[in-house]
PDB file of C-alpha atoms in Angstrom:
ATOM      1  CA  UNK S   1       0.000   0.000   0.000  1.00  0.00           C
ATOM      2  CA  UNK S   2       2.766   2.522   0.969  1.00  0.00           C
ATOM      3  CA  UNK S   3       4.490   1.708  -2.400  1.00  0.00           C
ATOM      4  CA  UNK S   4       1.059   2.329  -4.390  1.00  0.00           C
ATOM      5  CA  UNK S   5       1.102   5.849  -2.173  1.00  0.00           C
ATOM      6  CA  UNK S   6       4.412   6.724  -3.560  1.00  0.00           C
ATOM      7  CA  UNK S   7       3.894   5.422  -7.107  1.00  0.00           C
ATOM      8  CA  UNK S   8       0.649   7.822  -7.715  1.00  0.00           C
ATOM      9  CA  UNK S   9       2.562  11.019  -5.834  1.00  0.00           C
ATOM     10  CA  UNK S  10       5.619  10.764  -8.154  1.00  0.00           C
ATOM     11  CA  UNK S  11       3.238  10.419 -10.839  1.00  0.00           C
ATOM     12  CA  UNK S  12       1.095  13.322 -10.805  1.00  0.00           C
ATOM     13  CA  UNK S  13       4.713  15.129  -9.822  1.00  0.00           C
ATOM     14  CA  UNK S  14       6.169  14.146 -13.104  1.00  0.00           C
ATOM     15  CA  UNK S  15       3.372  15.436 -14.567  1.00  0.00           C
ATOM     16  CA  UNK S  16       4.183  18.949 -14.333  1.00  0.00           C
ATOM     17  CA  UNK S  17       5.854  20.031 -17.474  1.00  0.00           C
ATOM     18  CA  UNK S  18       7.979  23.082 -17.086  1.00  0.00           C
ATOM     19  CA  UNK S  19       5.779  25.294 -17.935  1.00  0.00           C
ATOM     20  CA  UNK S  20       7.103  28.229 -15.414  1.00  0.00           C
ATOM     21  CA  UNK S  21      10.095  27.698 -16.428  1.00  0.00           C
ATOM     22  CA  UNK S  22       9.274  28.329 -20.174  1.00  0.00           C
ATOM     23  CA  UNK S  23       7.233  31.105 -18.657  1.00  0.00           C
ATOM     24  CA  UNK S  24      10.201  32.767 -17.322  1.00  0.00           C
ATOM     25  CA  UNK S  25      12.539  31.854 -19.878  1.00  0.00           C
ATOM     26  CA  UNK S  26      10.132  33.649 -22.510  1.00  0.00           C
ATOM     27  CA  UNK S  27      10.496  36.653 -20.184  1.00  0.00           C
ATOM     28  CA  UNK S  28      14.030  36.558 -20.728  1.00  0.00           C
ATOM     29  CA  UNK S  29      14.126  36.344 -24.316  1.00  0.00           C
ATOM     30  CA  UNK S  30      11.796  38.945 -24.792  1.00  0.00           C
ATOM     31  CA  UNK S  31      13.450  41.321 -22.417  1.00  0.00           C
ATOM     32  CA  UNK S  32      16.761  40.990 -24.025  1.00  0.00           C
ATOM     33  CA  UNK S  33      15.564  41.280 -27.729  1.00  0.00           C
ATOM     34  CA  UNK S  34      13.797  44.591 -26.393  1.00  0.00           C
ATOM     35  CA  UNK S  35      17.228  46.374 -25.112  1.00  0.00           C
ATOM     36  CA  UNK S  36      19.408  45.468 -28.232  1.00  0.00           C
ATOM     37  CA  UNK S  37      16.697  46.181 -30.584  1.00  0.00           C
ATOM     38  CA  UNK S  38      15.801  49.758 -28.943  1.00  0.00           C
ATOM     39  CA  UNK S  39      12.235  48.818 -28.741  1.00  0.00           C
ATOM     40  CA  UNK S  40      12.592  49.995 -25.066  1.00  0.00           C
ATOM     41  CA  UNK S  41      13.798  51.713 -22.665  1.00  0.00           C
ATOM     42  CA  UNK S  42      15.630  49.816 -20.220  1.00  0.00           C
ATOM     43  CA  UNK S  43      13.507  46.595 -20.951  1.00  0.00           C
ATOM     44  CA  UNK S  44      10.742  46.862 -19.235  1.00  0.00           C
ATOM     45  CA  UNK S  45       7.823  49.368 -21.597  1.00  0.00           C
ATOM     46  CA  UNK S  46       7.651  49.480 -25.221  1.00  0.00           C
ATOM     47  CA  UNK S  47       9.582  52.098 -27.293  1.00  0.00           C
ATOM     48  CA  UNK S  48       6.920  54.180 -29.122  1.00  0.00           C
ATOM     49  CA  UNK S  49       7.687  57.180 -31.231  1.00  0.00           C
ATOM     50  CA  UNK S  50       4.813  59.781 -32.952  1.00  0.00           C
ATOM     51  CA  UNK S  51       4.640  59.785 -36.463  1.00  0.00           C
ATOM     52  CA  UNK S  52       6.048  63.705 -37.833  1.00  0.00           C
ATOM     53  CA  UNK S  53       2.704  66.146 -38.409  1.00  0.00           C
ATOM     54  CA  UNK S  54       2.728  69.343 -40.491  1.00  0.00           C
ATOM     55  CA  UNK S  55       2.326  72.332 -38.566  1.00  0.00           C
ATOM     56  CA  UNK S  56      -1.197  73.276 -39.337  1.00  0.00           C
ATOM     57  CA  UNK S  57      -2.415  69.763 -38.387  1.00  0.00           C
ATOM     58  CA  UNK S  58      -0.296  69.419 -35.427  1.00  0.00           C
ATOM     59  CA  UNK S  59      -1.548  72.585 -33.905  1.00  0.00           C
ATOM     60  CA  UNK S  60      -5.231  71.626 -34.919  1.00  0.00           C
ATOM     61  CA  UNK S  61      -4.512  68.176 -33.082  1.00  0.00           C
ATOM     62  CA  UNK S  62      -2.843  69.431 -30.112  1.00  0.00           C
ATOM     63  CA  UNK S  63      -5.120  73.170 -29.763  1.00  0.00           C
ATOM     64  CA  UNK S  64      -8.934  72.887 -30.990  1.00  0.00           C
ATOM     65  CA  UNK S  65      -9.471  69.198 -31.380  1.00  0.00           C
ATOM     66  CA  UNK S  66      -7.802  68.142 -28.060  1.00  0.00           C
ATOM     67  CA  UNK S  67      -9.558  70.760 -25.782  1.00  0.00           C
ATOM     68  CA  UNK S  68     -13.225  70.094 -27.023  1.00  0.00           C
ATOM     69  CA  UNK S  69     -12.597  66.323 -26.960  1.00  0.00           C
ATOM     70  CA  UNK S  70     -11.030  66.564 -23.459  1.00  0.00           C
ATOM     71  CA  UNK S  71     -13.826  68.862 -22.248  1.00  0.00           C
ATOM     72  CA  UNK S  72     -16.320  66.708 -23.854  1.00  0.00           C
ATOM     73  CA  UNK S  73     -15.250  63.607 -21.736  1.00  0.00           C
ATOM     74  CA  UNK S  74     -14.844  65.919 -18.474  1.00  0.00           C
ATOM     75  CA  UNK S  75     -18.429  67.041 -18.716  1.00  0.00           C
ATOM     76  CA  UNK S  76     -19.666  63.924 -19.198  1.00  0.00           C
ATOM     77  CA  UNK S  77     -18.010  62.035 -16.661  1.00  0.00           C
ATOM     78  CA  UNK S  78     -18.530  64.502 -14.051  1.00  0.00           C
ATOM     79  CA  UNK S  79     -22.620  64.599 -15.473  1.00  0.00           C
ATOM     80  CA  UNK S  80     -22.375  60.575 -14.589  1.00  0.00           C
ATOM     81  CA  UNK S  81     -20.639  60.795 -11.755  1.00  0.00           C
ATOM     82  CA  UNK S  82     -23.257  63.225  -9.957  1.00  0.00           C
ATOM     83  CA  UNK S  83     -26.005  60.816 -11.203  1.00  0.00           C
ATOM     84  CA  UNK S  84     -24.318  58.109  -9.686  1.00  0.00           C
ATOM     85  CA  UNK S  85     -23.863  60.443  -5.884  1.00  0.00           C
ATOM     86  CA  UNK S  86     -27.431  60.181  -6.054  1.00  0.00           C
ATOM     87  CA  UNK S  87     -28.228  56.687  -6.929  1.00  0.00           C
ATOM     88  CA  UNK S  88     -25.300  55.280  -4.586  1.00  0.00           C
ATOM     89  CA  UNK S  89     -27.711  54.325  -1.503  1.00  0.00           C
ATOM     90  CA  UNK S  90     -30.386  52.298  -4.012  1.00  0.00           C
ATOM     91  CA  UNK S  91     -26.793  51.025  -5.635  1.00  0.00           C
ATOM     92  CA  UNK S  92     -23.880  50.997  -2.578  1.00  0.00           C
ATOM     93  CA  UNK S  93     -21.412  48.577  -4.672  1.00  0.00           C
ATOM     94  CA  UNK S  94     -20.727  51.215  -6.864  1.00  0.00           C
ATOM     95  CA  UNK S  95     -19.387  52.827  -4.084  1.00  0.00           C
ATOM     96  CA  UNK S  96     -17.015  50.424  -2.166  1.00  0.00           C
ATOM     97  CA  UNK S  97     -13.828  48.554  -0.941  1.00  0.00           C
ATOM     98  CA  UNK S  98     -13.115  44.838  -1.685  1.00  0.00           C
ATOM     99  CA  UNK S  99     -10.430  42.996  -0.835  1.00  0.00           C
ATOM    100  CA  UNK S 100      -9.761  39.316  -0.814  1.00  0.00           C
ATOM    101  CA  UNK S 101      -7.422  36.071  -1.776  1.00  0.00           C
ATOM    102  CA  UNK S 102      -8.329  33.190  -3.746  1.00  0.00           C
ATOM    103  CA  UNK S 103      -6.214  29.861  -4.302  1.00  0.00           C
ATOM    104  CA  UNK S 104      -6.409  27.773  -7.529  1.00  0.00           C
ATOM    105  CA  UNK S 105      -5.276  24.845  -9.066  1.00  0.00           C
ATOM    106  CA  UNK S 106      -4.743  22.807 -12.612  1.00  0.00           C
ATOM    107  CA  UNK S 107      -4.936  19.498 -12.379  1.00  0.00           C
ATOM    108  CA  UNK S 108      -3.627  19.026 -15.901  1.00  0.00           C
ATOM    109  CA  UNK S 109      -0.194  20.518 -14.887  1.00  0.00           C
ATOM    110  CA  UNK S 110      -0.421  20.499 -11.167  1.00  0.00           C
ATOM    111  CA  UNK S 111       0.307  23.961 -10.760  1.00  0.00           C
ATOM    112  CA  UNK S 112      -1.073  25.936  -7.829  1.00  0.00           C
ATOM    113  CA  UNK S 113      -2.251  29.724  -8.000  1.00  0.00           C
ATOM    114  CA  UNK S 114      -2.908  32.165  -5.275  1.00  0.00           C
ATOM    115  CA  UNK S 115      -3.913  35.595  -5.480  1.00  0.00           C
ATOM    116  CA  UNK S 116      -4.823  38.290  -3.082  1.00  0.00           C
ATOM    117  CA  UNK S 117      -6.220  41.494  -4.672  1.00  0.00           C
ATOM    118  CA  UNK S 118      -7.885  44.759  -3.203  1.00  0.00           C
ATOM    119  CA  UNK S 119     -10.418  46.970  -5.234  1.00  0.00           C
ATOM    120  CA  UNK S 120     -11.837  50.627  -5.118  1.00  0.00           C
ATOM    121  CA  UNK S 121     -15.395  51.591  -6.352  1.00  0.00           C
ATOM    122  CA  UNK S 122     -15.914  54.604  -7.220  1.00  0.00           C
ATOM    123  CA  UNK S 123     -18.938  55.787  -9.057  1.00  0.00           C
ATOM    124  CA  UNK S 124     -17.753  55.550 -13.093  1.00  0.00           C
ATOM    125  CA  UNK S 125     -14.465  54.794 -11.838  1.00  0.00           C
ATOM    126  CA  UNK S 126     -12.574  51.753 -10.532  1.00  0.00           C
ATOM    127  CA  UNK S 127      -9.244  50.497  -9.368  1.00  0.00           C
ATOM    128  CA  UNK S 128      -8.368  46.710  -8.985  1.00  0.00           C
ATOM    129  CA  UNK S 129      -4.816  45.884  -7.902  1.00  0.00           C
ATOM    130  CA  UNK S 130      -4.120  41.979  -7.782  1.00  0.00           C
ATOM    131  CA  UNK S 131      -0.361  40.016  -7.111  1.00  0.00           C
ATOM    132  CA  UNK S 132      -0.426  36.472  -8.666  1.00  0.00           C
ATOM    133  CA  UNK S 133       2.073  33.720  -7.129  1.00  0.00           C
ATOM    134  CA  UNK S 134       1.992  30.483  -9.534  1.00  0.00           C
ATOM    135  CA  UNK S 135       3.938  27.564  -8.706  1.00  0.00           C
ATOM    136  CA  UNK S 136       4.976  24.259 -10.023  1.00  0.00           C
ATOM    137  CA  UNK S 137       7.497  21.607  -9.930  1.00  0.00           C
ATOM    138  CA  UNK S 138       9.895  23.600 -12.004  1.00  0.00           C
ATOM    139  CA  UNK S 139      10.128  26.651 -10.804  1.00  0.00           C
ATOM    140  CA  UNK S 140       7.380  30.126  -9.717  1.00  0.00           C
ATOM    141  CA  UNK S 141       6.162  33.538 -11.235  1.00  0.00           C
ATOM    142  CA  UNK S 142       5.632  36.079  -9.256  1.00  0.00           C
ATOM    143  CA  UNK S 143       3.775  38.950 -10.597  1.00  0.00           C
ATOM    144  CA  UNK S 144       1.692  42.287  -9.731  1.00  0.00           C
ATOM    145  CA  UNK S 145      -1.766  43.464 -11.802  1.00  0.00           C
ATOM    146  CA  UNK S 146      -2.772  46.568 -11.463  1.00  0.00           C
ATOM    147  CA  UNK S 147      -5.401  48.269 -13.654  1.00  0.00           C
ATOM    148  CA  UNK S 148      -4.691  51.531 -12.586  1.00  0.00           C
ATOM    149  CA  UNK S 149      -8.039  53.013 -14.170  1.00  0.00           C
ATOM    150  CA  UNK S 150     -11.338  51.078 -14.903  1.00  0.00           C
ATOM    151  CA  UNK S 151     -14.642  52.884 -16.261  1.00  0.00           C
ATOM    152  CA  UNK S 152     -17.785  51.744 -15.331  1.00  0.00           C
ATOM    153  CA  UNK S 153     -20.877  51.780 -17.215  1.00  0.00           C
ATOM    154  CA  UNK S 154     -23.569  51.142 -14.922  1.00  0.00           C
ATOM    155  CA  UNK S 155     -26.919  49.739 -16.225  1.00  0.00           C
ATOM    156  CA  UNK S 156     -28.901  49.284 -12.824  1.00  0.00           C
ATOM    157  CA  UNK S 157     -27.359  45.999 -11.364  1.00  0.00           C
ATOM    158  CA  UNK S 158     -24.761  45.102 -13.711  1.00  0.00           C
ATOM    159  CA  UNK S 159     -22.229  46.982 -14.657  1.00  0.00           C
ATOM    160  CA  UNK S 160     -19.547  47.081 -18.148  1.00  0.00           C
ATOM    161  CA  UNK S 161     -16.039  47.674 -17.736  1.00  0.00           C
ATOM    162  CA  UNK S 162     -13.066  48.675 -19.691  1.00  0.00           C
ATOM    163  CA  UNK S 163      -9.725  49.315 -17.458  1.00  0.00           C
ATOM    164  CA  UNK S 164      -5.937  50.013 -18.377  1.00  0.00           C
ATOM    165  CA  UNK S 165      -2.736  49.344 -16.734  1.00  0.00           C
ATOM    166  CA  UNK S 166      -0.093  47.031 -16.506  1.00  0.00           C
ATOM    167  CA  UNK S 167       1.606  43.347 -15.406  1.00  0.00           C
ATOM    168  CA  UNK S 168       4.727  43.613 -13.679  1.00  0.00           C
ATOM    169  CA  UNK S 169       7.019  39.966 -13.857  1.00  0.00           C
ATOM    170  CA  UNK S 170       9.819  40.139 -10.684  1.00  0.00           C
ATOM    171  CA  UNK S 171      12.027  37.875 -11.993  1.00  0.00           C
ATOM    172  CA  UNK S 172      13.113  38.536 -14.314  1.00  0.00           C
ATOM    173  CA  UNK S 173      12.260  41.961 -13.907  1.00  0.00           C
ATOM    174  CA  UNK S 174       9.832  43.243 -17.145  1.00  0.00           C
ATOM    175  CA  UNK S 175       6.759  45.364 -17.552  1.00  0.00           C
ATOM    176  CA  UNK S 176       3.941  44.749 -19.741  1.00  0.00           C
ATOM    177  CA  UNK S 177       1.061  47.243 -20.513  1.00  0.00           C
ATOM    178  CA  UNK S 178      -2.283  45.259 -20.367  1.00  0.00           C
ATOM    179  CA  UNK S 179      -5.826  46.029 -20.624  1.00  0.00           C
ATOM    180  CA  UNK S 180      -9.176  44.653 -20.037  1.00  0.00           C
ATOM    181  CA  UNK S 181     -12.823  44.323 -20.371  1.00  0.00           C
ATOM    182  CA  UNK S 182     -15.491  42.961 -18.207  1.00  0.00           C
ATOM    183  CA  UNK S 183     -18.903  42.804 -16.275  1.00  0.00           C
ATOM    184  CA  UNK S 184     -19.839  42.864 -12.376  1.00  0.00           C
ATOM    185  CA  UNK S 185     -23.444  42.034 -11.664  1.00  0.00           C
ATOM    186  CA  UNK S 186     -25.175  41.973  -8.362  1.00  0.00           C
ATOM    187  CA  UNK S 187     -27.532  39.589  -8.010  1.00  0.00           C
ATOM    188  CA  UNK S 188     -30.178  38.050  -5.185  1.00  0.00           C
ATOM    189  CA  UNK S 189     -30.663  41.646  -3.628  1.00  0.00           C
ATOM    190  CA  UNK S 190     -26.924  42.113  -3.495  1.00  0.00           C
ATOM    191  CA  UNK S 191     -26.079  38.907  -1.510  1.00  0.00           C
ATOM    192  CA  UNK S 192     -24.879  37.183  -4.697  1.00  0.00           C
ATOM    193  CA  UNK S 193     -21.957  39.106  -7.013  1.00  0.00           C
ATOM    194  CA  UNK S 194     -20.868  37.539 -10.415  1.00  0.00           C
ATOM    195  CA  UNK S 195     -17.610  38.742 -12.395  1.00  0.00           C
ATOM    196  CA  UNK S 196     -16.516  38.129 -15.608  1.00  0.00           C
ATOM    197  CA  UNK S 197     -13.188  39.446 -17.374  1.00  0.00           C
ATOM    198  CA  UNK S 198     -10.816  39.248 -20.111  1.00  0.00           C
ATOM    199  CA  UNK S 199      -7.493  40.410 -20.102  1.00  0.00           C
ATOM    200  CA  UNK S 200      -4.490  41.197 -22.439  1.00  0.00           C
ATOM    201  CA  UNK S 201      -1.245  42.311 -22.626  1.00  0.00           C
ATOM    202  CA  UNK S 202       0.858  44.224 -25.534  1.00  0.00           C
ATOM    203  CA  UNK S 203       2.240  42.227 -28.158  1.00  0.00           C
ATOM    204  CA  UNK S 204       6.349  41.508 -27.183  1.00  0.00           C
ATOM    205  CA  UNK S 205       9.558  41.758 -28.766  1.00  0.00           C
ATOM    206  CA  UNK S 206       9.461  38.393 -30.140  1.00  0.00           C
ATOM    207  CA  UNK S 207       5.941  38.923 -31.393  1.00  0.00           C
ATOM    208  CA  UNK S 208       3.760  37.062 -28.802  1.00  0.00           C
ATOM    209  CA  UNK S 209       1.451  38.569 -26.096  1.00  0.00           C
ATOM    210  CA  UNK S 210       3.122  37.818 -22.619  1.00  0.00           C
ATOM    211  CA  UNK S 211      -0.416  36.996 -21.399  1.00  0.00           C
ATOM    212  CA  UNK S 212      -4.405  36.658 -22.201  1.00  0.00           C
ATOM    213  CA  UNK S 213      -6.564  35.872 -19.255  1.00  0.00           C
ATOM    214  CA  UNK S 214     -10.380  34.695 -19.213  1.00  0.00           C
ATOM    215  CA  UNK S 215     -11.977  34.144 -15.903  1.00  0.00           C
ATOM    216  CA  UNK S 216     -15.077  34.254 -14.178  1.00  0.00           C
ATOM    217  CA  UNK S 217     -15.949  34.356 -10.521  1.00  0.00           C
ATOM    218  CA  UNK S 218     -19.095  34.193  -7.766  1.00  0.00           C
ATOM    219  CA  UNK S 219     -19.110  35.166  -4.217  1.00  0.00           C
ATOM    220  CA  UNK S 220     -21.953  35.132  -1.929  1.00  0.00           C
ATOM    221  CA  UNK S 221     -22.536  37.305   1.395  1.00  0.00           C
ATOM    222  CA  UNK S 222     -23.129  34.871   4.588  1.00  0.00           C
ATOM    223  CA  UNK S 223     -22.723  37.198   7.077  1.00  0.00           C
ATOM    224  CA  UNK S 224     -22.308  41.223   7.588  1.00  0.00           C
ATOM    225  CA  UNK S 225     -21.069  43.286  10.718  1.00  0.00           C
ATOM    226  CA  UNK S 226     -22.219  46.692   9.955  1.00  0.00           C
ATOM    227  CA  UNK S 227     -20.522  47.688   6.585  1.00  0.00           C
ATOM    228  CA  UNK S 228     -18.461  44.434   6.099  1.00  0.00           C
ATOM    229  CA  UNK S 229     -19.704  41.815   4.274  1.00  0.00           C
ATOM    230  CA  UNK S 230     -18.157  38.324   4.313  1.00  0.00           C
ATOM    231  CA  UNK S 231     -18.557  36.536   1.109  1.00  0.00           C
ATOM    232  CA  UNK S 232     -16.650  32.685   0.069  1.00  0.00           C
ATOM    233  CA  UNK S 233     -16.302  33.064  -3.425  1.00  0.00           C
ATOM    234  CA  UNK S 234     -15.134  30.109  -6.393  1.00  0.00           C
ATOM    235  CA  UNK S 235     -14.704  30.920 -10.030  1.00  0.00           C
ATOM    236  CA  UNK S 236     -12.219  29.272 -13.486  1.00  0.00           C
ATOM    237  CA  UNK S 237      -9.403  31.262 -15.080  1.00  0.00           C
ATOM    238  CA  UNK S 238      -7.910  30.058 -18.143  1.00  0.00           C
ATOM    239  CA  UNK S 239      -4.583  31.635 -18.464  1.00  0.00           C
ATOM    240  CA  UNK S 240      -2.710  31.740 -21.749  1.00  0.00           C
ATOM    241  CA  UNK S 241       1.535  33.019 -21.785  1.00  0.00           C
ATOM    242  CA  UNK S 242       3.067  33.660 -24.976  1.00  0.00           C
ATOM    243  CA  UNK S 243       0.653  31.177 -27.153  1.00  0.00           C
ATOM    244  CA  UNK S 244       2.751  28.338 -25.513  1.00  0.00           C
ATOM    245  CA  UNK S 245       1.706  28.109 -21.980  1.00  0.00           C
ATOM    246  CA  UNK S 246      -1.647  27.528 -20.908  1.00  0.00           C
ATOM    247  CA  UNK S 247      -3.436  26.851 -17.404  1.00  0.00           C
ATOM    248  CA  UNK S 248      -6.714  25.991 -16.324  1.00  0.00           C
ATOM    249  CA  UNK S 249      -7.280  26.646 -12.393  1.00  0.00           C
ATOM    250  CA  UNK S 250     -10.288  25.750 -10.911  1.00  0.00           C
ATOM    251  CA  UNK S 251     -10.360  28.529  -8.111  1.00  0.00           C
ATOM    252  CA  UNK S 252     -11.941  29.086  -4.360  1.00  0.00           C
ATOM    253  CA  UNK S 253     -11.645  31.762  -1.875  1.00  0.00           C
ATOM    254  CA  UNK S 254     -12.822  34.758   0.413  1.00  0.00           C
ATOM    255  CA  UNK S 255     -14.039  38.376  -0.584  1.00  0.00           C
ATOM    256  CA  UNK S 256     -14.557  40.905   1.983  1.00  0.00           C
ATOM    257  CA  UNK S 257     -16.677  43.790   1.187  1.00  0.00           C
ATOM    258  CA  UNK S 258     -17.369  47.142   2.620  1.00  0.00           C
ATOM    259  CA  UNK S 259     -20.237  49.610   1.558  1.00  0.00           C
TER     260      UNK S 259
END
């Protein structure tokens, strides 16, 4: 019996390919091709230079067009974000703090995932900041998320988001800029929350996204003390790195949340 024991735990050990490793190894190949092919500065954003304008349409760009379009968007966020002051007690998650960790795990290539993450609500506005430890027999990524600015357009209990910002790798150390688009959608009379996102990251030096991320994920409020809601949540991300290195994690954790 003990040798059966030992037999099936160095199997499903064996079966983690070195993907991680690949992971990481891709990082380094793309970091170096950026510095010696000037594509940018010191390896870790993408080298991007404006294309030459004639005068008259450079000053038309820069003067009339820019102004009107920027005071365009100011008016009409600060228009939406009044409407939302006013709706935010018949709607209070559009104005709130989460923060949370879930753990997750693919069975294919017995890699583990965990990932704590805070979040700001803020009317039209958002900010979700996540760091992402995956492990596996081979080796572990550690990196930081942060979409530094997500808008929200709310449509009574759900709401559609588009956010920008970037994925920072640690080792070895490289910068991506990454973007995303998604949903959040109370449900039950707020006790159930459903979240669904994509994610992707700018093409790299060696002509492959670093990473595209699909995930969805459920929590449900079992208890509240005052403005803290406790909420166990379980979701699936599919995570794909550089077109070569996919995982499937099959996730559970806790959310707390404060109106």
């Amino acid at each position: 019996m003990r040798f059966l024991l030992i037999s099936l735990l160095l199997i499903t050990t064996l079966q983690g390919t070195a993907q991680v490793r690949d992971i990481k190894s891709k990082v380094k190949e793309d970091k170096s091709k950026g510095v010696t092919s000037g594509r940018s500065y010191s390896g870790s954003t993408a080298y991007w230079e404006p294309p030459e304008l004639e005068d008259g349409l450079a000053e038309f760009l820069v003067g009339r067009l820019f102004y009107y379009t920027a005071y365009g968007v100011y008016r009409a966020a600060d228009y939406g974000q009044s409407k939302m002051q006013n709706r935010r007690f018949e709607y209070p998650e559009t104005f709130s703090f989460e923060s949370g960790v879930v753990s997750g795990f693919d069975f294919n290539s017995n890699t583990f995932l965990t990932s704590p993450s805070a979040r700001i609500n803020w009317g039209l506005f958002a900010s979700d900041l996540r760091y992402q430890y995956t492990h596996d027999v081979t080796d572990a990524l550690h990196v930081i998320d942060w979409q530094v600015l997500k808008l929200r357009f709310p449509i009574q209990n759900l709401k559609i988001e588009y956010g920008a910002g970037f994925s920072h790798v640690f080792d070895p150390s490289k910068t991506y800029f990454e973007q995303s688009v998604g949903f959040d959608w109370c449900l039950l009379d707020r006790k159930a929350n459903l979240q669904g996102e994509y994610r992707w990251t700018q093409t790299t030096s060696i002509g492959e996204r670093f990473r595209k991320e699909a995930g969805v994920m459920v929590d449900y409020e079992i208890k509240k003390i005052n403005q803290l809601g406790f909420c166990p949540s379980m979701g699936f991300k599919y995570q794909n790195f550089f077109e070569s290195t996919r995982f499937r994690f099959v996730q559970l954790g806790l959310k707390i949340r404060v109106y």
